[in-house]
Amino acid sequence: MPLSMMKTGEPGTVRRVGGRAETRRFLENLGFVAGCIVTVVSDTGGNLIVNVKDARVAIGKDMANKILV
């Protein structure tokens, strides 16, 4: 399922990062790589704050839909 559909506080493992090559590279630079654990901290209007690799990252719903957990 896409990251945007995860419940707040529930950990998940990134299975795949989709999108074009530059989008995948951008998300991988933020820490969203296959096998890492992510937790949604906050969901406000589709925009997410996510814990990934001991850091908090804010991403939009369109980017969150490209990350499959």
Coordinates of C-alpha atoms in Angstrom, one line a residue:
M1 CA 0.0 0.0 0.0
P2 CA 1.2 3.6 -0.5
L3 CA 2.8 5.4 2.4
S4 CA -0.1 8.0 2.3
M5 CA -2.5 5.3 3.5
M6 CA -0.6 4.3 6.6
K7 CA -2.0 5.1 10.0
T8 CA -0.3 7.6 12.3
G9 CA 2.1 5.9 14.7
E10 CA 2.2 2.6 12.8
P11 CA 5.6 1.5 11.6
G12 CA 6.1 0.0 8.1
T13 CA 8.9 -1.2 5.9
V14 CA 9.5 0.4 2.5
R15 CA 9.1 -2.2 -0.2
R16 CA 9.6 -0.1 -3.3
V17 CA 10.0 3.5 -4.4
G18 CA 8.3 4.3 -7.7
G19 CA 8.2 7.3 -10.0
R20 CA 10.6 8.7 -12.5
A21 CA 14.4 8.3 -12.0
E22 CA 14.9 11.8 -10.6
T23 CA 11.9 11.3 -8.2
R24 CA 13.3 8.0 -7.0
R25 CA 16.7 9.5 -6.5
F26 CA 15.2 12.4 -4.5
L27 CA 13.3 10.1 -2.2
E28 CA 16.3 7.8 -1.7
N29 CA 18.4 10.9 -0.7
L30 CA 15.8 11.6 1.9
G31 CA 16.2 8.1 3.3
F32 CA 13.3 6.2 1.6
V33 CA 15.1 3.1 0.5
A34 CA 13.8 -0.4 0.2
G35 CA 14.0 -2.2 3.6
C36 CA 14.1 0.8 5.9
I37 CA 11.5 1.3 8.6
V38 CA 9.2 4.4 8.4
T39 CA 6.6 5.7 10.8
V40 CA 4.0 8.4 10.1
V41 CA 4.2 11.0 12.8
S42 CA 1.5 13.4 11.5
D43 CA -1.0 13.5 8.6
T44 CA -2.4 17.0 7.9
G45 CA -4.5 17.3 4.8
G46 CA -2.6 14.5 3.0
N47 CA 0.8 16.0 3.8
L48 CA 2.9 13.7 6.0
I49 CA 5.6 14.1 8.6
V50 CA 7.5 10.8 8.6
N51 CA 10.2 9.3 10.8
V52 CA 12.8 7.7 8.6
K53 CA 16.4 6.8 9.6
D54 CA 16.2 8.8 12.9
A55 CA 15.1 11.9 11.1
R56 CA 11.7 13.6 10.5
V57 CA 10.9 14.4 6.9
A58 CA 7.9 16.3 5.6
I59 CA 6.5 15.1 2.2
G60 CA 3.4 15.8 0.2
K61 CA 0.7 13.3 -0.7
D62 CA 1.9 13.0 -4.3
M63 CA 5.4 11.9 -3.1
A64 CA 3.9 9.6 -0.4
N65 CA 1.9 7.8 -3.1
K66 CA 5.1 6.8 -4.8
I67 CA 6.5 5.0 -1.7
L68 CA 5.1 1.6 -1.2
V69 CA 5.1 -0.1 2.2

